[in-house]
Coordinates of C-alpha atoms in Angstrom, one line a residue:
M1 CA -15.8 3.3 25.7
A2 CA -16.3 0.4 23.2
D3 CA -13.4 -1.6 22.0
V4 CA -12.9 -0.4 18.4
L5 CA -11.2 -3.6 17.0
P6 CA -14.3 -5.9 16.9
L7 CA -16.2 -3.2 15.0
V8 CA -13.3 -2.8 12.6
E9 CA -13.1 -6.6 12.0
A10 CA -16.8 -6.7 11.4
R11 CA -16.5 -3.9 8.8
L12 CA -13.7 -5.8 7.1
R13 CA -15.7 -9.0 7.0
S14 CA -18.8 -7.3 5.6
A15 CA -16.7 -5.6 2.9
L16 CA -14.3 -8.4 2.0
G17 CA -15.9 -11.7 3.3
E18 CA -14.4 -14.2 5.7
P19 CA -10.6 -14.1 6.1
G20 CA -8.8 -17.2 4.9
A21 CA -5.9 -16.6 7.2
R22 CA -4.6 -14.3 9.9
A23 CA -1.3 -13.7 11.5
A24 CA -0.4 -11.6 14.6
V25 CA 2.8 -9.6 15.2
T26 CA 3.8 -7.8 18.4
F27 CA 6.6 -5.3 18.6
L28 CA 8.2 -4.3 21.8
G29 CA 6.3 -1.5 23.4
T30 CA 3.3 -1.7 21.0
D31 CA -0.1 -3.3 20.8
R32 CA -0.5 -6.5 18.8
I33 CA -1.1 -6.0 15.1
E34 CA -2.9 -8.7 13.1
V35 CA -3.0 -9.0 9.4
L36 CA -6.0 -10.7 7.8
R37 CA -5.9 -12.3 4.4
F38 CA -8.9 -12.3 2.1
Q39 CA -9.2 -13.8 -1.3
E40 CA -11.7 -13.0 -4.0
G41 CA -11.1 -14.6 -7.3
D42 CA -7.5 -13.9 -8.4
I43 CA -7.2 -10.9 -6.0
V44 CA -5.7 -11.3 -2.5
R45 CA -6.3 -8.5 0.0
Y46 CA -4.3 -8.1 3.2
A47 CA -5.8 -5.9 5.9
T48 CA -4.3 -4.8 9.2
L49 CA -6.3 -5.0 12.4
G50 CA -4.9 -3.2 15.4
M51 CA -3.6 0.1 14.1
S52 CA -7.0 1.8 14.8
A53 CA -7.0 0.7 18.5
Q54 CA -5.3 4.0 19.4
P55 CA -5.7 7.3 17.6
M56 CA -2.8 8.7 15.7
N57 CA -1.4 11.8 17.5
D58 CA 0.7 14.7 16.4
P59 CA 4.3 13.7 17.4
T60 CA 5.0 17.3 18.5
A61 CA 2.1 17.2 21.0
V62 CA 3.2 17.4 24.7
V63 CA 0.6 14.8 25.7
A64 CA -1.0 12.2 23.4
D65 CA -4.8 12.4 23.4
P66 CA -6.1 8.9 24.1
V67 CA -9.5 9.6 22.4
K68 CA -9.3 12.2 19.7
G69 CA -7.2 11.7 16.6
A70 CA -7.3 10.0 13.2
R71 CA -7.7 6.2 13.2
A72 CA -6.9 3.9 10.3
E73 CA -6.2 0.4 9.0
L74 CA -4.2 -0.5 5.9
V75 CA -5.4 -2.6 3.0
L76 CA -3.1 -4.0 0.2
S77 CA -4.5 -5.7 -2.9
V78 CA -2.4 -7.9 -5.2
R79 CA -3.0 -10.6 -7.9
A80 CA -2.7 -14.1 -6.4
G81 CA -0.3 -16.7 -7.6
L82 CA 2.3 -14.4 -9.3
A83 CA 4.6 -14.0 -6.3
D84 CA 5.0 -15.1 -2.6
T85 CA 3.0 -12.2 -1.4
D86 CA 2.0 -13.9 1.9
K87 CA 5.4 -12.8 3.1
V88 CA 4.1 -9.2 3.2
L89 CA 2.5 -9.9 6.6
R90 CA 5.4 -8.7 8.7
P91 CA 6.2 -5.5 6.6
L92 CA 2.4 -4.6 6.7
A93 CA 2.5 -5.0 10.5
V94 CA 5.6 -2.8 10.7
L95 CA 3.8 -0.1 8.7
A96 CA 0.6 -0.5 10.9
A97 CA 2.8 -0.1 14.1
S98 CA 4.6 3.0 12.8
P99 CA 2.1 5.5 14.4
Q100 CA 2.8 3.9 17.8
V101 CA 6.5 3.3 17.3
E102 CA 7.5 6.5 15.4
G103 CA 4.6 8.8 16.1
L104 CA 3.6 9.0 12.4
I105 CA 0.2 10.1 11.2
V106 CA -0.5 7.9 8.2
A107 CA -2.7 9.8 5.7
P108 CA -3.5 9.7 2.0
G109 CA -0.6 10.9 -0.1
A110 CA 2.1 9.7 2.3
S111 CA 4.9 7.3 1.4
L112 CA 5.7 4.5 3.8
D113 CA 9.0 2.6 3.3
V114 CA 10.0 -0.6 4.9
G115 CA 13.6 -0.5 3.7
E116 CA 13.4 -4.0 2.1
P117 CA 11.3 -5.8 -0.5
L118 CA 7.6 -6.1 0.6
W119 CA 7.9 -9.9 -0.2
P120 CA 10.7 -12.0 -1.6
G121 CA 11.8 -10.7 -5.0
A122 CA 9.3 -7.8 -4.9
P123 CA 10.4 -4.7 -6.9
F124 CA 8.8 -2.6 -4.2
T125 CA 10.1 -1.4 -0.8
S126 CA 7.5 1.3 -0.2
V127 CA 3.9 2.1 -0.7
L128 CA 1.8 5.1 -1.5
V129 CA -1.2 5.7 0.9
A130 CA -4.3 6.2 -1.3
E131 CA -7.6 7.8 -0.5
P132 CA -10.0 5.8 1.7
G133 CA -13.7 5.0 1.1
G134 CA -13.6 2.9 -2.1
L135 CA -13.1 -0.8 -1.2
V136 CA -14.0 -0.6 2.5
E137 CA -16.3 2.2 3.7
D138 CA -15.1 4.4 6.7
L139 CA -16.3 3.1 10.1
E140 CA -18.1 5.8 12.0
L141 CA -17.6 5.5 15.8
D142 CA -19.5 7.1 18.7
E143 CA -18.5 10.7 19.6
P144 CA -15.9 11.9 20.4
L145 CA -14.0 9.2 18.5
D146 CA -12.9 9.9 14.9
P147 CA -14.0 7.4 12.3
V148 CA -11.7 4.6 11.2
H149 CA -10.4 5.0 7.6
F150 CA -9.4 1.9 5.6
L151 CA -6.4 3.2 3.6
P152 CA -5.4 1.4 0.4
L153 CA -1.7 0.9 -0.1
L154 CA -0.2 1.1 -3.6
P155 CA 3.2 -0.5 -4.0
M156 CA 5.9 1.8 -5.4
T157 CA 9.3 1.0 -7.0
P158 CA 12.3 3.0 -5.6
N159 CA 12.2 5.1 -8.9
E160 CA 8.5 5.8 -8.4
A161 CA 9.0 6.7 -4.8
A162 CA 11.9 9.1 -5.7
W163 CA 9.8 10.7 -8.5
K164 CA 6.8 11.0 -6.1
R165 CA 9.0 13.0 -3.6
V166 CA 9.7 15.5 -6.4
H167 CA 6.4 15.7 -8.2
G168 CA 3.8 14.6 -5.6
A169 CA 1.4 11.8 -5.0
Q170 CA -1.2 13.2 -7.4
A171 CA 1.3 13.4 -10.3
L172 CA 2.4 9.8 -9.7
Q173 CA -1.2 8.5 -9.6
E174 CA -1.9 10.4 -12.9
R175 CA 1.2 8.8 -14.4
W176 CA 0.0 5.3 -13.4
L177 CA -3.5 6.0 -14.8
T178 CA -2.2 7.4 -18.1
N179 CA 0.0 4.4 -18.6
G180 CA -2.7 1.9 -17.6
T181 CA -0.5 0.5 -14.8
D182 CA -1.8 -2.6 -13.1
L183 CA -1.1 -1.6 -9.5
R184 CA -2.2 -5.1 -8.3
D185 CA 0.6 -6.8 -10.3
P186 CA 3.1 -8.0 -7.7
S187 CA 5.9 -8.1 -10.2
R188 CA 5.2 -5.1 -12.4
T189 CA 8.0 -2.8 -13.4
S190 CA 8.2 1.0 -12.8
V191 CA 6.0 3.2 -14.8
P192 CA 7.8 5.4 -17.4
L193 CA 8.9 8.5 -15.6
D194 CA 10.6 10.6 -18.4

């Protein structure tokens, strides 16, 4: 069976260009997770590489299937130069390792919380997982492997995360859209939630 990660990195490069930097993080008992940094104009994108090496399995399954199961990588886009967003590398790696560490299945509509600011001074401690397919197309793999989805992450303030738990991901995204929220602004304030 082919190693998935070189194919994933090739897809990221074809969609986002050459990475300007990369960092690797290894957590005890997990595979290595890399975070690649791409810059295009005033937008910086951080993409994980390593989360898709293993399929995500249902935590209630008696035996984890080593082949079948959803595969994903995470992509975060922010405006450059407005905050020290390069410090997001470790929190992103933590989120990417969560399927291995906590048995989570990361899917669109989910909230992921790191319990601390995503970067120094950030008003966000969590992200909303958005629908794949926009920025980086899904990577089809040979049968029986599931495709790799590249899931955009949308930073949420604690108030937005609490509101989302009550009203749902779709309602929060509609609220952002209605208010013209710049989700790439690393220092934005919470959207009005009244």
